[in-house]
CSV table of C-alpha atoms in Angstrom, one decimal:
chain,number,residue,atom,x,y,z
Y,1,MET,CA,-63.3,7.3,23.7
Y,2,ASP,CA,-59.7,6.2,23.9
Y,3,PRO,CA,-57.6,9.4,24.5
Y,4,SER,CA,-54.8,8.1,22.3
Y,5,LEU,CA,-57.2,8.3,19.3
Y,6,LEU,CA,-57.3,12.1,19.7
Y,7,GLU,CA,-53.5,12.4,19.8
Y,8,PRO,CA,-52.2,13.9,16.6
Y,9,SER,CA,-50.0,11.7,14.4
Y,10,LYS,CA,-46.3,12.3,14.1
Y,11,TRP,CA,-46.9,13.7,10.6
Y,12,GLU,CA,-49.5,16.1,11.9
Y,13,GLN,CA,-47.1,17.2,14.7
Y,14,PHE,CA,-44.4,17.7,12.1
Y,15,GLN,CA,-46.7,19.8,9.9
Y,16,ALA,CA,-48.0,21.9,12.8
Y,17,SER,CA,-44.4,22.6,14.0
Y,18,PHE,CA,-42.8,23.0,10.6
Y,19,ASP,CA,-41.6,26.5,11.4
Y,20,LEU,CA,-39.6,25.0,14.2
Y,21,PHE,CA,-38.1,22.2,12.0
Y,22,ARG,CA,-37.6,24.3,8.8
Y,23,ASP,CA,-34.1,25.7,9.7
Y,24,PRO,CA,-32.5,22.4,10.7
Y,25,VAL,CA,-34.0,20.6,7.6
Y,26,LEU,CA,-32.7,23.4,5.3
Y,27,CYS,CA,-29.3,23.3,7.0
Y,28,ALA,CA,-29.0,19.6,6.7
Y,29,LEU,CA,-30.0,19.8,3.0
Y,30,ILE,CA,-27.4,22.5,2.2
Y,31,ALA,CA,-24.6,21.0,4.3
Y,32,GLY,CA,-25.3,17.5,3.0
Y,33,GLY,CA,-25.3,18.6,-0.6
Y,34,VAL,CA,-22.1,20.7,-0.6
Y,35,LEU,CA,-20.2,18.2,1.6
Y,36,GLY,CA,-21.5,15.4,-0.7
Y,37,PHE,CA,-20.0,17.2,-3.7
Y,38,LEU,CA,-16.7,17.7,-1.9
Y,39,SER,CA,-16.6,14.1,-0.7
Y,40,VAL,CA,-15.7,12.9,-4.2
Y,41,TYR,CA,-12.4,14.7,-3.9
Y,42,VAL,CA,-12.0,13.5,-0.3
Y,43,VAL,CA,-12.4,9.8,-1.2
Y,44,LEU,CA,-10.7,9.7,-4.6
Y,45,ARG,CA,-7.7,11.6,-3.2
Y,46,ARG,CA,-7.6,9.3,-0.2
Y,47,MET,CA,-8.2,12.1,2.2
Y,48,VAL,CA,-10.8,10.4,4.4
Y,49,PHE,CA,-8.7,10.8,7.5
Y,50,VAL,CA,-8.2,14.5,6.5
Y,51,SER,CA,-12.0,14.9,6.8
Y,52,ALA,CA,-12.0,13.1,10.2
Y,53,ALA,CA,-9.2,15.2,11.6
Y,54,VAL,CA,-10.8,18.5,10.4
Y,55,THR,CA,-14.2,17.6,11.8
Y,56,HIS,CA,-12.6,16.8,15.2
Y,57,SER,CA,-10.7,20.0,15.1
Y,58,ALA,CA,-14.0,21.9,14.6
Y,59,GLY,CA,-15.3,20.2,17.7
Y,60,LEU,CA,-12.2,21.3,19.6
Y,61,GLY,CA,-12.8,24.9,18.3
Y,62,VAL,CA,-16.3,25.0,19.7
Y,63,ALA,CA,-15.1,23.6,23.0
Y,64,LEU,CA,-12.3,26.2,23.2
Y,65,ALA,CA,-14.8,29.0,22.5
Y,66,PHE,CA,-17.0,27.9,25.4
Y,67,PHE,CA,-13.9,27.6,27.6
Y,68,ALA,CA,-12.8,31.1,26.7
Y,69,GLU,CA,-16.3,32.5,27.5
Y,70,ILE,CA,-16.6,30.7,30.9
Y,71,HIS,CA,-13.1,30.8,32.3
Y,72,LEU,CA,-11.4,33.7,30.6
Y,73,GLY,CA,-14.4,36.0,30.2
Y,74,THR,CA,-13.6,36.4,26.5
Y,75,HIS,CA,-16.5,36.0,24.1
Y,76,VAL,CA,-15.6,33.9,21.1
Y,77,ASP,CA,-18.4,32.9,18.7
Y,78,PRO,CA,-18.4,29.0,18.6
Y,79,MET,CA,-19.0,29.2,14.9
Y,80,LEU,CA,-15.8,31.2,14.6
Y,81,GLY,CA,-14.0,28.7,16.8
Y,82,ALA,CA,-15.1,25.8,14.7
Y,83,THR,CA,-14.2,27.4,11.4
Y,84,GLY,CA,-10.9,28.7,12.7
Y,85,LEU,CA,-9.7,25.4,14.1
Y,86,SER,CA,-10.9,23.6,11.0
Y,87,LEU,CA,-8.9,26.0,8.8
Y,88,LEU,CA,-5.8,25.7,11.0
Y,89,ALA,CA,-6.0,21.9,10.8
Y,90,THR,CA,-6.4,22.1,7.0
Y,91,LEU,CA,-3.4,24.4,6.6
Y,92,LEU,CA,-1.3,22.2,8.8
Y,93,LEU,CA,-2.2,19.1,6.9
Y,94,MET,CA,-1.3,20.9,3.6
Y,95,ALA,CA,2.2,21.4,4.8
Y,96,ASP,CA,5.0,19.0,3.7
Y,97,PRO,CA,5.6,16.7,6.6
Y,98,ALA,CA,8.8,15.3,5.1
Y,99,ARG,CA,10.7,18.4,6.3
Y,100,LEU,CA,10.0,17.2,9.9
Y,101,LYS,CA,10.9,13.6,9.1
Y,102,LEU,CA,7.2,12.6,9.3
Y,103,THR,CA,4.9,10.9,6.9
Y,104,ARG,CA,1.5,12.4,5.9
Y,105,GLU,CA,-0.3,9.4,7.6
Y,106,SER,CA,1.5,10.2,10.9
Y,107,MET,CA,0.5,13.8,10.6
Y,108,LEU,CA,-3.1,12.8,10.0
Y,109,GLY,CA,-3.0,10.4,13.0
Y,110,LEU,CA,-1.6,13.0,15.2
Y,111,ALA,CA,-4.1,15.7,14.2
Y,112,PHE,CA,-7.1,13.3,14.6
Y,113,ALA,CA,-6.0,11.9,18.0
Y,114,PHE,CA,-5.0,15.3,19.4
Y,115,ALA,CA,-8.1,17.1,18.3
Y,116,GLY,CA,-10.4,14.4,19.6
Y,117,GLY,CA,-8.6,14.0,22.9
Y,118,ALA,CA,-8.3,17.8,23.5
Y,119,ALA,CA,-12.0,18.3,22.8
Y,120,VAL,CA,-12.8,15.7,25.5
Y,121,LEU,CA,-10.3,17.4,28.0
Y,122,VAL,CA,-11.6,20.9,27.4
Y,123,GLY,CA,-15.2,19.7,27.6
Y,124,ASP,CA,-14.5,18.2,31.0
Y,125,ARG,CA,-13.7,21.7,32.3
Y,126,ILE,CA,-16.9,23.3,31.0
Y,127,ALA,CA,-19.5,21.0,32.5
Y,128,GLN,CA,-22.3,23.6,32.1
Y,129,GLU,CA,-21.8,23.3,28.3
Y,130,ALA,CA,-21.3,19.5,28.3
Y,131,HIS,CA,-24.6,19.0,26.3
Y,132,ASP,CA,-23.5,21.4,23.6
Y,133,ILE,CA,-20.1,19.7,23.4
Y,134,GLN,CA,-21.7,16.3,23.0
Y,135,GLY,CA,-23.9,17.8,20.3
Y,136,ILE,CA,-20.9,19.1,18.4
Y,137,LEU,CA,-19.0,15.8,18.6
Y,138,PHE,CA,-21.9,13.4,17.9
Y,139,GLY,CA,-24.5,15.5,16.2
Y,140,THR,CA,-27.2,15.3,18.8
Y,141,ALA,CA,-28.3,18.9,18.1
Y,142,VAL,CA,-32.0,19.1,17.1
Y,143,LEU,CA,-32.3,22.8,16.5
Y,144,VAL,CA,-30.3,25.1,14.2
Y,145,THR,CA,-30.3,28.8,14.9
Y,146,GLU,CA,-30.9,31.4,12.1
Y,147,GLU,CA,-27.3,32.5,12.4
Y,148,GLN,CA,-26.0,28.9,11.9
Y,149,LEU,CA,-28.3,28.4,8.9
Y,150,ALA,CA,-27.2,31.7,7.4
Y,151,ALA,CA,-23.5,30.8,7.8
Y,152,VAL,CA,-24.0,27.3,6.3
Y,153,ALA,CA,-26.0,28.8,3.4
Y,154,ILE,CA,-23.5,31.6,2.6
Y,155,VAL,CA,-20.4,29.4,2.9
Y,156,GLY,CA,-22.1,26.6,1.0
Y,157,ALA,CA,-23.1,28.8,-1.9
Y,158,ALA,CA,-19.7,30.3,-2.1
Y,159,VAL,CA,-17.9,27.0,-2.0
Y,160,LEU,CA,-20.2,25.4,-4.6
Y,161,PHE,CA,-19.9,28.4,-6.9
Y,162,ILE,CA,-16.1,28.2,-6.8
Y,163,GLN,CA,-16.1,24.4,-7.2
Y,164,LEU,CA,-18.4,24.6,-10.3
Y,165,TRP,CA,-16.5,27.6,-11.8
Y,166,TRP,CA,-13.1,25.9,-11.5
Y,167,PHE,CA,-14.5,22.4,-11.9
Y,168,ARG,CA,-12.3,21.3,-14.9
Y,169,GLY,CA,-9.1,22.7,-13.3
Y,170,LEU,CA,-9.8,21.2,-9.9
Y,171,THR,CA,-10.6,17.8,-11.2
Y,172,PHE,CA,-7.7,17.8,-13.6
Y,173,ALA,CA,-5.2,18.9,-10.9
Y,174,SER,CA,-6.7,16.4,-8.4
Y,175,PHE,CA,-6.7,13.3,-10.6
Y,176,ASP,CA,-3.9,13.9,-13.1
Y,177,ARG,CA,-1.4,16.1,-11.3
Y,178,VAL,CA,1.5,15.4,-13.8
Y,179,GLY,CA,-0.7,16.2,-16.8
Y,180,ALA,CA,-2.0,19.4,-15.0
Y,181,ARG,CA,1.5,20.6,-14.4
Y,182,VAL,CA,2.5,19.9,-18.0
Y,183,GLN,CA,-0.5,21.9,-19.2
Y,184,GLY,CA,0.7,24.8,-17.0
Y,185,LEU,CA,-2.2,24.7,-14.4
Y,186,PRO,CA,-1.4,26.2,-11.0
Y,187,VAL,CA,-1.7,22.9,-9.1
Y,188,ARG,CA,-0.7,24.2,-5.8
Y,189,LEU,CA,-3.2,27.1,-5.9
Y,190,LEU,CA,-6.0,24.7,-6.9
Y,191,ASP,CA,-5.0,22.3,-4.1
Y,192,SER,CA,-5.2,25.2,-1.7
Y,193,VAL,CA,-8.6,26.3,-2.9
Y,194,LEU,CA,-9.9,22.7,-2.5
Y,195,MET,CA,-8.5,22.2,1.0
Y,196,ILE,CA,-9.7,25.6,2.2
Y,197,SER,CA,-13.2,24.9,0.8
Y,198,ILE,CA,-13.3,21.6,2.7
Y,199,GLY,CA,-12.0,23.2,5.9
Y,200,VAL,CA,-14.4,26.1,5.9
Y,201,MET,CA,-17.4,24.0,5.0
Y,202,VAL,CA,-16.7,21.3,7.5
Y,203,GLY,CA,-16.2,24.0,10.2
Y,204,VAL,CA,-19.5,25.8,9.8
Y,205,SER,CA,-21.4,22.5,9.2
Y,206,ALA,CA,-19.9,20.8,12.3
Y,207,ARG,CA,-21.0,23.7,14.5
Y,208,ALA,CA,-24.6,23.5,13.2
Y,209,LEU,CA,-25.0,19.7,12.8
Y,210,GLY,CA,-22.2,18.0,14.7
Y,211,ALA,CA,-18.9,16.4,13.7
Y,212,LEU,CA,-20.2,12.8,13.3
Y,213,PRO,CA,-22.8,13.5,10.5
Y,214,VAL,CA,-20.5,16.0,8.8
Y,215,PHE,CA,-17.8,13.3,8.6
Y,216,ALA,CA,-20.4,10.9,7.1
Y,217,PHE,CA,-21.6,13.5,4.5
Y,218,SER,CA,-18.0,14.2,3.5
Y,219,THR,CA,-17.0,10.6,3.0
Y,220,LEU,CA,-19.9,8.1,2.6
Y,221,SER,CA,-21.8,10.2,0.0
Y,222,ALA,CA,-18.9,9.7,-2.5
Y,223,ILE,CA,-18.4,6.1,-1.6
Y,224,ALA,CA,-22.1,5.4,-2.4
Y,225,ALA,CA,-21.7,7.2,-5.8
Y,226,LEU,CA,-18.4,5.7,-6.7
Y,227,VAL,CA,-19.6,2.1,-6.1
Y,228,LEU,CA,-21.9,2.6,-9.1
Y,229,ASP,CA,-18.8,3.2,-11.3
Y,230,LEU,CA,-20.3,6.1,-13.4
Y,231,ARG,CA,-18.8,8.9,-15.3
Y,232,LEU,CA,-17.2,11.6,-13.2
Y,233,GLY,CA,-19.9,14.2,-13.7
Y,234,TRP,CA,-22.6,11.7,-12.7
Y,235,THR,CA,-20.5,10.7,-9.7
Y,236,PHE,CA,-20.4,14.3,-8.4
Y,237,LEU,CA,-24.2,14.7,-9.0
Y,238,LEU,CA,-25.1,11.4,-7.2
Y,239,ALA,CA,-22.7,12.2,-4.3
Y,240,THR,CA,-24.4,15.6,-3.9
Y,241,LEU,CA,-27.9,14.0,-3.9
Y,242,ALA,CA,-26.7,11.3,-1.5
Y,243,GLY,CA,-25.6,14.0,0.9
Y,244,CYS,CA,-28.9,15.8,0.6
Y,245,ILE,CA,-30.9,12.6,1.2
Y,246,SER,CA,-28.8,11.7,4.2
Y,247,GLY,CA,-29.1,15.1,5.8
Y,248,VAL,CA,-32.9,15.6,5.3
Y,249,GLY,CA,-33.9,11.9,5.5
Y,250,GLY,CA,-31.8,11.4,8.6
Y,251,TYR,CA,-33.5,14.3,10.3
Y,252,LEU,CA,-37.0,13.1,9.4
Y,253,PHE,CA,-36.2,9.5,10.5
Y,254,ALA,CA,-34.9,10.9,13.9
Y,255,PHE,CA,-38.1,12.9,14.3
Y,256,PHE,CA,-40.6,10.2,13.4
Y,257,TYR,CA,-38.8,7.3,15.3
Y,258,ASP,CA,-37.4,9.4,18.3
Y,259,PHE,CA,-33.7,8.8,17.5
Y,260,PRO,CA,-30.7,11.1,17.8
Y,261,VAL,CA,-30.4,13.3,14.7
Y,262,GLY,CA,-26.6,12.9,14.1
Y,263,GLY,CA,-26.7,9.1,14.5
Y,264,SER,CA,-29.7,8.8,12.1
Y,265,GLN,CA,-28.0,10.9,9.5
Y,266,THR,CA,-24.8,8.9,9.8
Y,267,VAL,CA,-26.7,5.5,9.6
Y,268,LEU,CA,-28.7,6.7,6.6
Y,269,SER,CA,-25.4,7.7,4.8
Y,270,SER,CA,-24.1,4.2,5.5
Y,271,ALA,CA,-27.4,2.6,4.3
Y,272,LEU,CA,-27.1,4.5,0.9
Y,273,VAL,CA,-23.7,2.8,0.5
Y,274,VAL,CA,-25.3,-0.6,1.0
Y,275,VAL,CA,-28.1,0.2,-1.5
Y,276,ALA,CA,-25.4,1.3,-4.0
Y,277,VAL,CA,-23.6,-2.0,-3.5
Y,278,LEU,CA,-26.8,-4.0,-4.0
Y,279,LEU,CA,-27.6,-2.0,-7.2
Y,280,ARG,CA,-24.1,-2.7,-8.5
Y,281,ALA,CA,-24.5,-6.4,-7.7
Y,282,LEU,CA,-27.9,-6.5,-9.4
Y,283,ARG,CA,-26.5,-4.8,-12.5
Y,284,GLY,CA,-23.7,-7.4,-12.6
Y,285,LEU,CA,-26.4,-10.2,-12.6
Y,286,VAL,CA,-28.4,-8.6,-15.4
Y,287,ARG,CA,-25.6,-7.7,-17.8
Y,288,PRO,CA,-24.4,-11.3,-18.6
Y,289,ALA,CA,-28.0,-12.3,-19.5
Y,290,ARG,CA,-28.1,-9.8,-22.3
């Protein structure tokens, strides 16, 4: 009998080892959903490069944590490093660059380039952790620890709770700032809550899943939803679902076809945008026939 006939299928292997894959799948589901929700603000407020700069800063934070452990003998949790640098980048990008005779675009470019370049330089000095650094930057991590899953779940629940609780105020202040100020809403406070939510969620998610898929969840999910030109509430819902599908679907695709996880999740996020464009085109063909 051919020995290959006795080899279990990929699906049987996945079922048999589900305890091993459960945590990364749950982590991808939660991170994808929450970042997908936040992505609507990121895209509509034209902050795509903010997300890119913050995710690169998270990678730099992890690299610095490893550097401190190896060369300085100081233990710094990589999750704390990722979250701290993400928050720092977020707060810097919230500052008014006009006081320094700079534009916001120049600040974004500086933060993006510096964080990415510095992560590569620091990673070059910690060769023993090079695999982890690559995992953080490109999302090649296959396993997620219980601590990482717990951090993503707790932060994700807190962020989503605040976003839903203050949904009307946050959307009003984000998309009609003049009207919000006239109505007496604390626009600056609402902006701070939104930016800190993005910074913290990106930080903990990048440590667990990698910067590349986190950037995709926090931008492409909203692009796919916005292409369909639906009401704002449906757009938030579809962006959340797109993030969940990209996170879980990308992980499963990587497992069954032996691809890197981060790349699979990112490509699936992009594919959802293409599907949304085709659906919009199909809707445009059907409508005139009515």
